[in-house]
GROMACS .gro file of C-alpha atoms in nm:
model
   84
    1UNK     CA    1  -8.071  18.525  12.517
    2UNK     CA    2  -8.127  18.826  12.739
    3UNK     CA    3  -8.457  18.841  12.927
    4UNK     CA    4  -8.633  19.156  12.806
    5UNK     CA    5  -8.844  19.181  13.122
    6UNK     CA    6  -8.529  19.189  13.336
    7UNK     CA    7  -8.373  19.445  13.102
    8UNK     CA    8  -8.687  19.660  13.120
    9UNK     CA    9  -8.685  19.649  13.500
   10UNK     CA   10  -8.318  19.750  13.505
   11UNK     CA   11  -8.380  20.033  13.257
   12UNK     CA   12  -8.673  20.162  13.465
   13UNK     CA   13  -8.463  20.156  13.781
   14UNK     CA   14  -8.173  20.327  13.606
   15UNK     CA   15  -8.393  20.598  13.456
   16UNK     CA   16  -8.567  20.657  13.790
   17UNK     CA   17  -8.237  20.680  13.979
   18UNK     CA   18  -8.047  20.891  13.727
   19UNK     CA   19  -8.319  21.138  13.639
   20UNK     CA   20  -8.537  21.139  13.951
   21UNK     CA   21  -8.836  20.991  13.765
   22UNK     CA   22  -9.129  20.800  13.910
   23UNK     CA   23  -9.086  20.435  13.803
   24UNK     CA   24  -9.464  20.406  13.766
   25UNK     CA   25  -9.451  20.670  13.492
   26UNK     CA   26  -9.197  20.476  13.282
   27UNK     CA   27  -9.349  20.242  13.023
   28UNK     CA   28  -9.218  20.062  12.716
   29UNK     CA   29  -9.387  20.317  12.491
   30UNK     CA   30  -9.253  20.619  12.686
   31UNK     CA   31  -9.069  20.856  12.453
   32UNK     CA   32  -8.739  20.963  12.605
   33UNK     CA   33  -8.761  21.327  12.505
   34UNK     CA   34  -9.133  21.398  12.496
   35UNK     CA   35  -9.250  21.187  12.791
   36UNK     CA   36  -8.946  21.160  13.017
   37UNK     CA   37  -8.769  21.489  12.933
   38UNK     CA   38  -8.437  21.315  12.868
   39UNK     CA   39  -8.209  21.512  12.637
   40UNK     CA   40  -7.896  21.409  12.450
   41UNK     CA   41  -7.667  21.492  12.744
   42UNK     CA   42  -7.883  21.279  12.974
   43UNK     CA   43  -7.869  21.001  12.717
   44UNK     CA   44  -7.490  20.991  12.751
   45UNK     CA   45  -7.525  20.940  13.127
   46UNK     CA   46  -7.777  20.664  13.058
   47UNK     CA   47  -7.542  20.487  12.816
   48UNK     CA   48  -7.260  20.502  13.073
   49UNK     CA   49  -7.484  20.328  13.328
   50UNK     CA   50  -7.613  20.073  13.077
   51UNK     CA   51  -7.254  19.990  12.980
   52UNK     CA   52  -7.203  19.862  13.335
   53UNK     CA   53  -7.512  19.643  13.299
   54UNK     CA   54  -7.420  19.508  12.955
   55UNK     CA   55  -7.058  19.458  13.052
   56UNK     CA   56  -6.910  19.590  12.730
   57UNK     CA   57  -6.853  19.912  12.541
   58UNK     CA   58  -7.161  20.066  12.383
   59UNK     CA   59  -7.099  20.263  12.067
   60UNK     CA   60  -7.310  20.563  11.967
   61UNK     CA   61  -7.425  20.360  11.665
   62UNK     CA   62  -7.588  20.108  11.899
   63UNK     CA   63  -7.817  20.378  12.036
   64UNK     CA   64  -7.851  20.601  11.730
   65UNK     CA   65  -8.216  20.508  11.663
   66UNK     CA   66  -8.326  20.491  12.028
   67UNK     CA   67  -8.633  20.706  12.093
   68UNK     CA   68  -8.841  20.507  12.344
   69UNK     CA   69  -8.784  20.289  12.649
   70UNK     CA   70  -8.869  19.987  12.433
   71UNK     CA   71  -8.592  20.091  12.190
   72UNK     CA   72  -8.347  20.090  12.483
   73UNK     CA   73  -8.463  19.743  12.594
   74UNK     CA   74  -8.424  19.606  12.241
   75UNK     CA   75  -8.081  19.764  12.191
   76UNK     CA   76  -7.953  19.631  12.525
   77UNK     CA   77  -8.097  19.287  12.449
   78UNK     CA   78  -7.919  19.279  12.112
   79UNK     CA   79  -7.591  19.389  12.272
   80UNK     CA   80  -7.619  19.121  12.539
   81UNK     CA   81  -7.701  18.854  12.280
   82UNK     CA   82  -7.389  18.953  12.081
   83UNK     CA   83  -7.179  18.925  12.395
   84UNK     CA   84  -7.281  18.563  12.455
   0.00000   0.00000   0.00000
């Protein structure tokens, strides 16, 4: 089972690096669009980076309902659990 704390830390680092965000401003409840100003094009870049972390292809369906950082953590955790 994937450790959600480790996934969260990776997601925070990825978001901060990709979109020049302050890691201290990224929380589980942060809304990608409203709070972090991440649009659909940015989301594609994020999925590309997360694919490297997960180690397998990520389909658009896997991230269709993602709206918050916590949604990302849960989706990545599920993908990693399926890969085991």
